[in-house]
mmCIF file of C-alpha atoms and ligand atoms in Angstrom:
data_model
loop_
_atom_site.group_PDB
_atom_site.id
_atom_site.type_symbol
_atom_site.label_atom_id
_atom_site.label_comp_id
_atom_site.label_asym_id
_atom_site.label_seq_id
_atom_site.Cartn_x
_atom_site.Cartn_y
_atom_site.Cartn_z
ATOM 1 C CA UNK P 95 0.000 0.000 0.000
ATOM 2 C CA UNK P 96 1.450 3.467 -1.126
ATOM 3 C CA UNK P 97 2.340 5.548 2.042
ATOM 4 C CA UNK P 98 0.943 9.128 2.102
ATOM 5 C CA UNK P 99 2.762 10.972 3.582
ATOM 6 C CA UNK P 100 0.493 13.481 5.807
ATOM 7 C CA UNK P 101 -2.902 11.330 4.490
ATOM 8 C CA UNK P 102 -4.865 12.492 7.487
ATOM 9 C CA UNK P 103 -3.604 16.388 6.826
ATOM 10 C CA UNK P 104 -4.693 15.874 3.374
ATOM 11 C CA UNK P 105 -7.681 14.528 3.989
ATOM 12 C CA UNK P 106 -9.136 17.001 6.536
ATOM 13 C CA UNK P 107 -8.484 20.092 4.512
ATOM 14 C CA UNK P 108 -9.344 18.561 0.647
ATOM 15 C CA UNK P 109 -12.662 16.469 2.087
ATOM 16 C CA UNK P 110 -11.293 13.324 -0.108
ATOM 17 C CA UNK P 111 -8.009 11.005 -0.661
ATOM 18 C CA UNK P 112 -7.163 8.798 -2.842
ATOM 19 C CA UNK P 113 -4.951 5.874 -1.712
ATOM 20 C CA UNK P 114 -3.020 3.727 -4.182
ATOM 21 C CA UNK P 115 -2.089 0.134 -4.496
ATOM 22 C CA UNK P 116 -4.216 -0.957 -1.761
ATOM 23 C CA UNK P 117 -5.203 -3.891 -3.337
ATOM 24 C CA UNK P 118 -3.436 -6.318 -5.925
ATOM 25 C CA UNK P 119 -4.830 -7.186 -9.274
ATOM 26 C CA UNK P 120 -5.444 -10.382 -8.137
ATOM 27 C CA UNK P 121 -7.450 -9.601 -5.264
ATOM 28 C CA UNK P 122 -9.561 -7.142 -7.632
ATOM 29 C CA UNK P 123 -9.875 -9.913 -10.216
ATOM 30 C CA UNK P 124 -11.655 -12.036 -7.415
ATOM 31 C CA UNK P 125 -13.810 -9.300 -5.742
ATOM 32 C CA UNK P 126 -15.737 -9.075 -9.058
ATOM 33 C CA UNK P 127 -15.684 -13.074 -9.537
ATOM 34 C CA UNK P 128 -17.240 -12.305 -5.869
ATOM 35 C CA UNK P 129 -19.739 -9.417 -7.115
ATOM 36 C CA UNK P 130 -21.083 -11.349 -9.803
ATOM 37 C CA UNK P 131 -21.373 -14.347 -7.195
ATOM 38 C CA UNK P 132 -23.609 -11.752 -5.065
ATOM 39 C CA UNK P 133 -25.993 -10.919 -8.209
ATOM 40 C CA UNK P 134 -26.235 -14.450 -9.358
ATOM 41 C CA UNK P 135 -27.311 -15.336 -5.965
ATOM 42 C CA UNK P 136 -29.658 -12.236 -5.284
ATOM 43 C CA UNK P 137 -27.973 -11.335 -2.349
ATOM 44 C CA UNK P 138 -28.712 -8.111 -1.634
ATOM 45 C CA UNK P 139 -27.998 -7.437 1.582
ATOM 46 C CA UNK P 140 -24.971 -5.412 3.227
ATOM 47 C CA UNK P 141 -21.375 -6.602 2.846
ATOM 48 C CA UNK P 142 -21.308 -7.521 6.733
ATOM 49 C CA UNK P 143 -24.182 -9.943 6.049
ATOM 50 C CA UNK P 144 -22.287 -12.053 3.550
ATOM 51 C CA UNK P 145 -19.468 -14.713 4.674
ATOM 52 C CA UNK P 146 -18.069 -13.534 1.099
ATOM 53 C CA UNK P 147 -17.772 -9.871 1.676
ATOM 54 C CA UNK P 148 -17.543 -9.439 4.788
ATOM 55 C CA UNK P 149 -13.901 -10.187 4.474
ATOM 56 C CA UNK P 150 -13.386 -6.813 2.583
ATOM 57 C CA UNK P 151 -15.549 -4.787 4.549
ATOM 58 C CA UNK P 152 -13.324 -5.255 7.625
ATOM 59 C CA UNK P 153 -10.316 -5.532 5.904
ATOM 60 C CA UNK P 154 -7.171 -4.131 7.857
ATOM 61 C CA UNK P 155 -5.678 -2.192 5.520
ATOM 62 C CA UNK P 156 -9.075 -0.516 5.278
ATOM 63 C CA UNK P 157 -9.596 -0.367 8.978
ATOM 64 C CA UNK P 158 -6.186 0.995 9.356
ATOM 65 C CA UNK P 159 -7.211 4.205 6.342
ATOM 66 C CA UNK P 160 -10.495 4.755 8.441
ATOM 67 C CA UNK P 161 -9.235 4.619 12.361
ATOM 68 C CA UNK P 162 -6.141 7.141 10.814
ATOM 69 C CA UNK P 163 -8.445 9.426 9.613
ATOM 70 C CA UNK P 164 -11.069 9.368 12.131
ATOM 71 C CA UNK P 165 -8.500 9.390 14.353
ATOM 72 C CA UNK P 166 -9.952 6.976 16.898
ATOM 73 C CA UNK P 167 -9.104 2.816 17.122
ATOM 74 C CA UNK P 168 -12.938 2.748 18.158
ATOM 75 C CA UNK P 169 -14.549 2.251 15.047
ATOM 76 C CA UNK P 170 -18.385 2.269 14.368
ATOM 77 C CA UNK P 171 -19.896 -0.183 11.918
ATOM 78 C CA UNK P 172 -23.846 -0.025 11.335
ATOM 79 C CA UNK P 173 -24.862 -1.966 8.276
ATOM 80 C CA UNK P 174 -23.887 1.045 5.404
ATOM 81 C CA UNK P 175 -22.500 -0.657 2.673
ATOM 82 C CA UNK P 176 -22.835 -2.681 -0.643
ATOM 83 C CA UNK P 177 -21.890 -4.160 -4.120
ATOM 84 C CA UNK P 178 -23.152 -2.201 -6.837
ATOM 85 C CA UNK P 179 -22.884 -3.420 -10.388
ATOM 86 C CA UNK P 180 -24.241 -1.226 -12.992
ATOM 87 C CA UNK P 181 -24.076 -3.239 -16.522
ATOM 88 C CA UNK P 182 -25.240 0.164 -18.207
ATOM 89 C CA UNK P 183 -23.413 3.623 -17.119
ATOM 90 C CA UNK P 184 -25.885 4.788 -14.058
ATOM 91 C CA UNK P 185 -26.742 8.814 -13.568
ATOM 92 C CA UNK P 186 -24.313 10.938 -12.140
ATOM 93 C CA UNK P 187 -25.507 14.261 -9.969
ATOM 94 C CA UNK P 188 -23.620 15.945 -7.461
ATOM 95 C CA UNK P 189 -24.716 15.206 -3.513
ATOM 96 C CA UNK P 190 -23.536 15.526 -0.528
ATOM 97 C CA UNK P 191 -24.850 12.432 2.260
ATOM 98 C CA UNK P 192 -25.281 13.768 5.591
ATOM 99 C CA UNK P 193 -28.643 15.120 7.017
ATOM 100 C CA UNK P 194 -27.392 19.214 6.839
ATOM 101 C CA UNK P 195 -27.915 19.338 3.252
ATOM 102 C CA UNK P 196 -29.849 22.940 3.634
ATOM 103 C CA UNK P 197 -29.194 24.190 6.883
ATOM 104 C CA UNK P 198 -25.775 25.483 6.495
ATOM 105 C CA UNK P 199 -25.658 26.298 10.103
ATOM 106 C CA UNK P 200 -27.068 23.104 11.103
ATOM 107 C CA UNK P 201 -25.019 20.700 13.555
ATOM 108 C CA UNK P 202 -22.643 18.930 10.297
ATOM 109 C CA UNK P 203 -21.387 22.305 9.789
ATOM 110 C CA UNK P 204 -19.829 23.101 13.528
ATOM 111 C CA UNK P 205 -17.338 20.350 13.644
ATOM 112 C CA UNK P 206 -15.268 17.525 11.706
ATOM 113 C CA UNK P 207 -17.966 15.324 10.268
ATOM 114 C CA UNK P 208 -17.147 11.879 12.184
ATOM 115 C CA UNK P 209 -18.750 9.854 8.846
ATOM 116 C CA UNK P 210 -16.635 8.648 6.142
ATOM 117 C CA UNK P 211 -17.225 6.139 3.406
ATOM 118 C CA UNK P 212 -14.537 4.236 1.174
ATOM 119 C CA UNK P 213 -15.120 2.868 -2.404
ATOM 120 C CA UNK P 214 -13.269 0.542 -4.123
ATOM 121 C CA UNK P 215 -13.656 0.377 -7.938
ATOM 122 C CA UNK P 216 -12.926 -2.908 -9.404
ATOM 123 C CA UNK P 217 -12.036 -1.412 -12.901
ATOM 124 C CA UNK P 218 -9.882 1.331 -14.278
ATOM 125 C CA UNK P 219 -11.201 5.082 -14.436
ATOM 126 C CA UNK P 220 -8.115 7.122 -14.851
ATOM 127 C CA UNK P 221 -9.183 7.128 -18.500
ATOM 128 C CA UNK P 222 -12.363 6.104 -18.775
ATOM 129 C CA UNK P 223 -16.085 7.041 -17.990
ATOM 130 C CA UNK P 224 -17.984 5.928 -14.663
ATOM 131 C CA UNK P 225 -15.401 7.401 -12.385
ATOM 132 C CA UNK P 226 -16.365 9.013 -9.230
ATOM 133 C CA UNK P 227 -16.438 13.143 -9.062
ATOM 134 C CA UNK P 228 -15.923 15.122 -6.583
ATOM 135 C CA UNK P 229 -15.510 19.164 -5.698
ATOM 136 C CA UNK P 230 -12.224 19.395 -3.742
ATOM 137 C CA UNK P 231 -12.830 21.188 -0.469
ATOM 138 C CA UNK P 232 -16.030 20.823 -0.469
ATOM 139 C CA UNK P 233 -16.540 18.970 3.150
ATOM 140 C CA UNK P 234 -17.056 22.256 5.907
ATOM 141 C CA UNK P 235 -20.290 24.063 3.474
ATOM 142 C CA UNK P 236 -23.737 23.135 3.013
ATOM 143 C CA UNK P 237 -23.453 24.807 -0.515
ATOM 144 C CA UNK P 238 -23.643 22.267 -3.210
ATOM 145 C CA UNK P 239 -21.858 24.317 -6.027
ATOM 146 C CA UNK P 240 -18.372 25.134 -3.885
ATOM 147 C CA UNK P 241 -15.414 23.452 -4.678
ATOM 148 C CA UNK P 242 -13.557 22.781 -8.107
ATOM 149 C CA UNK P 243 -14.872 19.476 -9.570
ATOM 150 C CA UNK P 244 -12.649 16.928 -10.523
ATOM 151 C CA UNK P 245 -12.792 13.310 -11.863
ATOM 152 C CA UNK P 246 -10.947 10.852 -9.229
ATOM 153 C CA UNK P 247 -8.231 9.325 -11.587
ATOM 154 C CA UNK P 248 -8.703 6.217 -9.544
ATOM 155 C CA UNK P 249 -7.094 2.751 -10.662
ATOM 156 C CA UNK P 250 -7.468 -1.079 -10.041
ATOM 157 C CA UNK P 251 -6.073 -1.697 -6.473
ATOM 158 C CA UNK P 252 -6.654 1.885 -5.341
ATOM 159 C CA UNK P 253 -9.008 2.889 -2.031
ATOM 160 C CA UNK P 254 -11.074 6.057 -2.405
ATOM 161 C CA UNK P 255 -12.316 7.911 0.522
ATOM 162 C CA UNK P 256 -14.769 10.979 1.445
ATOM 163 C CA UNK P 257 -16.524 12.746 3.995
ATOM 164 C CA UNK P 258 -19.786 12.110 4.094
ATOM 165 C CA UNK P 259 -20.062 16.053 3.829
ATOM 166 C CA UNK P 260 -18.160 16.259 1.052
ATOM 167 C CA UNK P 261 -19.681 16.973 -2.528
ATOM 168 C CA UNK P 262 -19.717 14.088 -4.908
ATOM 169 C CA UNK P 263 -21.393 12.244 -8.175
ATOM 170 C CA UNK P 264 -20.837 8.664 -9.020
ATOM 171 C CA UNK P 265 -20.904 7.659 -12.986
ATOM 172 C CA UNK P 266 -19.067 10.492 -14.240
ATOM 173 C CA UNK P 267 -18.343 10.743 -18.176
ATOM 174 C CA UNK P 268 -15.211 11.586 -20.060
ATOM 175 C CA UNK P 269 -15.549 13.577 -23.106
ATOM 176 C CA UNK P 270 -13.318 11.794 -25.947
ATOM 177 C CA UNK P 271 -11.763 15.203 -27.434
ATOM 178 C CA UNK P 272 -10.949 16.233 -23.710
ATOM 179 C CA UNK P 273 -10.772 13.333 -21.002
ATOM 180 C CA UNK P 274 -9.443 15.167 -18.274
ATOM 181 C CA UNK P 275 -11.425 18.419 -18.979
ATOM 182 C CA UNK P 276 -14.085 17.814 -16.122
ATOM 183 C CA UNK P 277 -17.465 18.678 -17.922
ATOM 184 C CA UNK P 278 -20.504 19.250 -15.486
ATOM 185 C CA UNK P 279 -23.176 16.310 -15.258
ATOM 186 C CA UNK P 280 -26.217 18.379 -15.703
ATOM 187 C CA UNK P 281 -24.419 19.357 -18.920
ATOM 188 C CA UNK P 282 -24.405 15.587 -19.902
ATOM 189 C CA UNK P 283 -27.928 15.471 -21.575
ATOM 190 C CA UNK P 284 -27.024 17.662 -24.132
ATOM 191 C CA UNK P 285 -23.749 15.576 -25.423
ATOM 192 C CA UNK P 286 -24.563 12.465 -27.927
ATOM 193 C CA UNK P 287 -23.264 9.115 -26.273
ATOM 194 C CA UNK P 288 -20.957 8.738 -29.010
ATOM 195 C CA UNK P 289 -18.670 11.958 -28.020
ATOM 196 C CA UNK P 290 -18.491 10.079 -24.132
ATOM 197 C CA UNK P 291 -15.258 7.548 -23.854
ATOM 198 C CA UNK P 292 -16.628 4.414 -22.362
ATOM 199 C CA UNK P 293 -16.539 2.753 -19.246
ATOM 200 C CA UNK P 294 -13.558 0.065 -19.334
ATOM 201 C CA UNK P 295 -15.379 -2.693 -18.134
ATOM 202 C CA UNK P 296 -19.348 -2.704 -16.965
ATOM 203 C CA UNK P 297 -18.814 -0.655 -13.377
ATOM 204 C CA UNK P 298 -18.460 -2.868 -10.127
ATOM 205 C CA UNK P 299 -17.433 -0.734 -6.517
ATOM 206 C CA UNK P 300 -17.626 -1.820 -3.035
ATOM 207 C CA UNK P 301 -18.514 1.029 -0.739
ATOM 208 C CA UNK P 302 -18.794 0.918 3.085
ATOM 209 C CA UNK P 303 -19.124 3.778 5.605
ATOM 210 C CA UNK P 304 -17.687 3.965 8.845
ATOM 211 C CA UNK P 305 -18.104 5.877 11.982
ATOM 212 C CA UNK P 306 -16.678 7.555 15.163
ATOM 213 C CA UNK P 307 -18.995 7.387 18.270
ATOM 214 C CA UNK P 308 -20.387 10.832 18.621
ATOM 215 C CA UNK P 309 -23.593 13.085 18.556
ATOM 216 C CA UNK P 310 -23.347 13.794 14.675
ATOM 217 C CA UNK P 311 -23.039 9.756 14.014
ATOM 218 C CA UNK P 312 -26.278 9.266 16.183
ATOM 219 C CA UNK P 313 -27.746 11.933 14.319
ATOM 220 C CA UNK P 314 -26.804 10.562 10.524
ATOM 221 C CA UNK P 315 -28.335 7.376 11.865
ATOM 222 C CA UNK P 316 -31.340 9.034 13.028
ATOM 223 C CA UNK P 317 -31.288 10.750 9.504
ATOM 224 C CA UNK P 318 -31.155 7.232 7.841
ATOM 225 C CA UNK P 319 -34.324 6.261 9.462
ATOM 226 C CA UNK P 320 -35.969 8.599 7.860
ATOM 227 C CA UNK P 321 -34.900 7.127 4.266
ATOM 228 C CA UNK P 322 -36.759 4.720 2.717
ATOM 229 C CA UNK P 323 -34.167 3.023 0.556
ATOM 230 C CA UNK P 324 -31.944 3.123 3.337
ATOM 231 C CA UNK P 325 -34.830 1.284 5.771
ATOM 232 C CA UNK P 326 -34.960 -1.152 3.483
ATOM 233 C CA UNK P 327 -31.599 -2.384 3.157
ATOM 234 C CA UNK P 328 -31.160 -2.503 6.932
ATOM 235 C CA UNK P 329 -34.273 -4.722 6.412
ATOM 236 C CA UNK P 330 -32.683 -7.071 4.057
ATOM 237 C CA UNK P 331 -29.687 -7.217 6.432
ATOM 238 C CA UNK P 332 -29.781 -9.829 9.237
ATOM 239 C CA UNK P 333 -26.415 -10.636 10.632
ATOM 240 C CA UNK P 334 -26.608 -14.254 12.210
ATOM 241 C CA UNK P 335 -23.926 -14.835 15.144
ATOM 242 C CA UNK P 336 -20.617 -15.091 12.547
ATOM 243 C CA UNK P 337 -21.270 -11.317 11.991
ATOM 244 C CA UNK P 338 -21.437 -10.294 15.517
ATOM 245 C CA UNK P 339 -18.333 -12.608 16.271
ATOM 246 C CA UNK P 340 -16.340 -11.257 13.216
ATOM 247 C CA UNK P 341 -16.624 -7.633 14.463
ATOM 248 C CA UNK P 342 -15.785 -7.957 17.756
ATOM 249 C CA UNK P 343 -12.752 -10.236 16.488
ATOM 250 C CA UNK P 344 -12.390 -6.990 14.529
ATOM 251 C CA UNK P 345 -13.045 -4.454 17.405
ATOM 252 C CA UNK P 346 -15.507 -2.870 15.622
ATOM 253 C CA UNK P 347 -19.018 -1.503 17.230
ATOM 254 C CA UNK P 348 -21.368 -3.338 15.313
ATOM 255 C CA UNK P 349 -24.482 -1.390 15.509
ATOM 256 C CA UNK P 350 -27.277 -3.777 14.440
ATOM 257 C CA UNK P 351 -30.077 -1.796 12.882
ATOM 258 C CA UNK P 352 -32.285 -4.489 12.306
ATOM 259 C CA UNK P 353 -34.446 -4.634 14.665
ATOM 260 C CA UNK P 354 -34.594 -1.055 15.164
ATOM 261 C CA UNK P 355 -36.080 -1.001 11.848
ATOM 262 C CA UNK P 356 -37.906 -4.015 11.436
ATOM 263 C CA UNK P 357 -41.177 -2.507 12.022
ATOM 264 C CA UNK P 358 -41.131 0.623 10.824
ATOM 265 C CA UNK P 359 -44.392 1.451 7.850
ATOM 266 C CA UNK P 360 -42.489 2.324 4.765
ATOM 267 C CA UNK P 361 -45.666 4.285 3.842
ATOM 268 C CA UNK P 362 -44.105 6.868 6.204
ATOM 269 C CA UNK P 363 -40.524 7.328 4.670
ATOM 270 C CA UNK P 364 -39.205 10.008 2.537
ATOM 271 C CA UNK P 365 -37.977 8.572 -0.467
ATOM 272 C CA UNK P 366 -35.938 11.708 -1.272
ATOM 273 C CA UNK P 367 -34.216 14.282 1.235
ATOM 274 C CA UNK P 368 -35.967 15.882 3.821
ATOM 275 C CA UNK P 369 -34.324 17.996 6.390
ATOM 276 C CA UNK P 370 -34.298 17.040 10.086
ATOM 277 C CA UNK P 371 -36.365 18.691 12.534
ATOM 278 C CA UNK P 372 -33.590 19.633 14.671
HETATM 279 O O1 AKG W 536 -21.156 5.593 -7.478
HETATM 280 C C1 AKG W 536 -20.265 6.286 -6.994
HETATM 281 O O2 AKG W 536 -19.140 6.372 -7.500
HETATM 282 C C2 AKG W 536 -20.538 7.123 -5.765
HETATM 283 C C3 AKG W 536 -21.606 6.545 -4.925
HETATM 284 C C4 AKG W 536 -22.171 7.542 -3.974
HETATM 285 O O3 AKG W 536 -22.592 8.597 -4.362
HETATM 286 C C5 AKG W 536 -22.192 7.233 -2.560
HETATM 287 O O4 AKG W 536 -21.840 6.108 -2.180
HETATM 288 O O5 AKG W 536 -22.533 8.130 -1.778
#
């Protein structure tokens, strides 16, 4: 694994890292034998919930990354993650994940965010379409438009990683006359497919979000609750005692959201964001 020097530095004042040679090509040849496993089985549960994945969720080298830059050895796992595979290129609009998304003086916005997530692309992007954007320095403001976009030039075996605050679009396209001029997604329905360079392979990334105990993680999760498609992947996620016995092998804080969720009426979740009370 490349060493960065001053990752954490980096990391707090750009909202983003990118960490190369994490994993080897081997390893990324059989996470995707292991994503297409997933789909042909129609698991679609978290990556905790699988004896498969659950192996890369709680990886060391990744736990190592996380409890660096949250800066605590007490990590917080609560059932935020998955395997996406998109056969087709998937839409790509910029977002930011925590609950603060209009109140620019809300809570998110008075401290480090304590929420992170990681993605691991199992295909080159450097040069191709599908890569992950993001506007640098975009992490301490609610404002969705601040912060120079760029496309992560991400390769096999690298780790990406964000705050949850931080402004970003999956799916991003290259233009073939200019691949590294970044061109704005909500300028993408105007360009003809044909003028996009194509994804390298059909698009497979792990993602997983971890956690340091505190008010604004209790808050996020309270957030989540609110969020239907988030409800109901906590539903589909029932960790049997190998998950509880892997974390704590792991010293992770498994928070099991299950049956906090179980019952909840999906008739009464918002299906897109709405702000918190308070
Ligand atoms: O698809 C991607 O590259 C980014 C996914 C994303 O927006 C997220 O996990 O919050």
């Amino acid at each position: 694994m490349q060493h960065i020097l001053n990752l954490t530095e980096e990391f707090k004042t750009n909202g983003w890292a990118l960490i190369k040679n994490v994993f080897s090509n081997s390893e990324i040849e059989k996470y995707r034998d292991i994503a297409n496993q997933l789909k042909t089985d129609h698991y679609d549960g978290d990556l905790l919930g699988h004896p498969l994945t659950r192996g890369i969720l709680f990886d060391d080298r990744i736990l190592k990354v996380v409890k660096q830059l949250l800066g605590t050895d007490e990590l917080v796992y609560f059932g935020d993650s998955s395997c996406t595979i998109a056969k087709k290129p998937g839409n790509a609009h910029f977002h930011k994940d925590n609950p603060d998304k209009i109140n620019g003086n809300g809570p998110d916005w008075q401290e480090e965010y304590p929420v992170i997530r990681l993605g691991i692309y199992l295909q080159n992007h450097d040069n191709f379409s599908g890569a992950l954007a993001i506007r640098d320095k975009s992490h301490k403001t609610n404002n969705i438009k601040t912060g120079t976009a760029f496309y992560v030039d991400n390769q096999v075996g690298d780790l990406s990683v964000w705050y949850l605050t931080t402004t970003h679009a999956g799916y991003s396209k290259r233009l073939r006359i200019a691949p590294k001029l970044f061109l704005n997604t909500s300028l993408y329905r105007f360009v003809p497919d044909s003028m996009f360079v194509p994804e390298e392979k059909y698009r497979i990334a792990y993602f997983m979000t971890f956690g340091r105990k505190s008010p604004l993680l209790d808050r996020y999760l309270r957030y989540l609750k609110t969020r239907e498609y988030m409800v109901q992947g906590w539903k589909r996620s029932q960790y049997d005692d190998s998950c509880f016995t892997f974390a704590k092998s792991k010293n992770i804080t498994l928070i099991d959201m299950y049956p906090q969720v179980k019952d909840i009426d999906e008739s009464t979740l918002n299906k897109g964001h709405v702000e918190l009370p308070n």
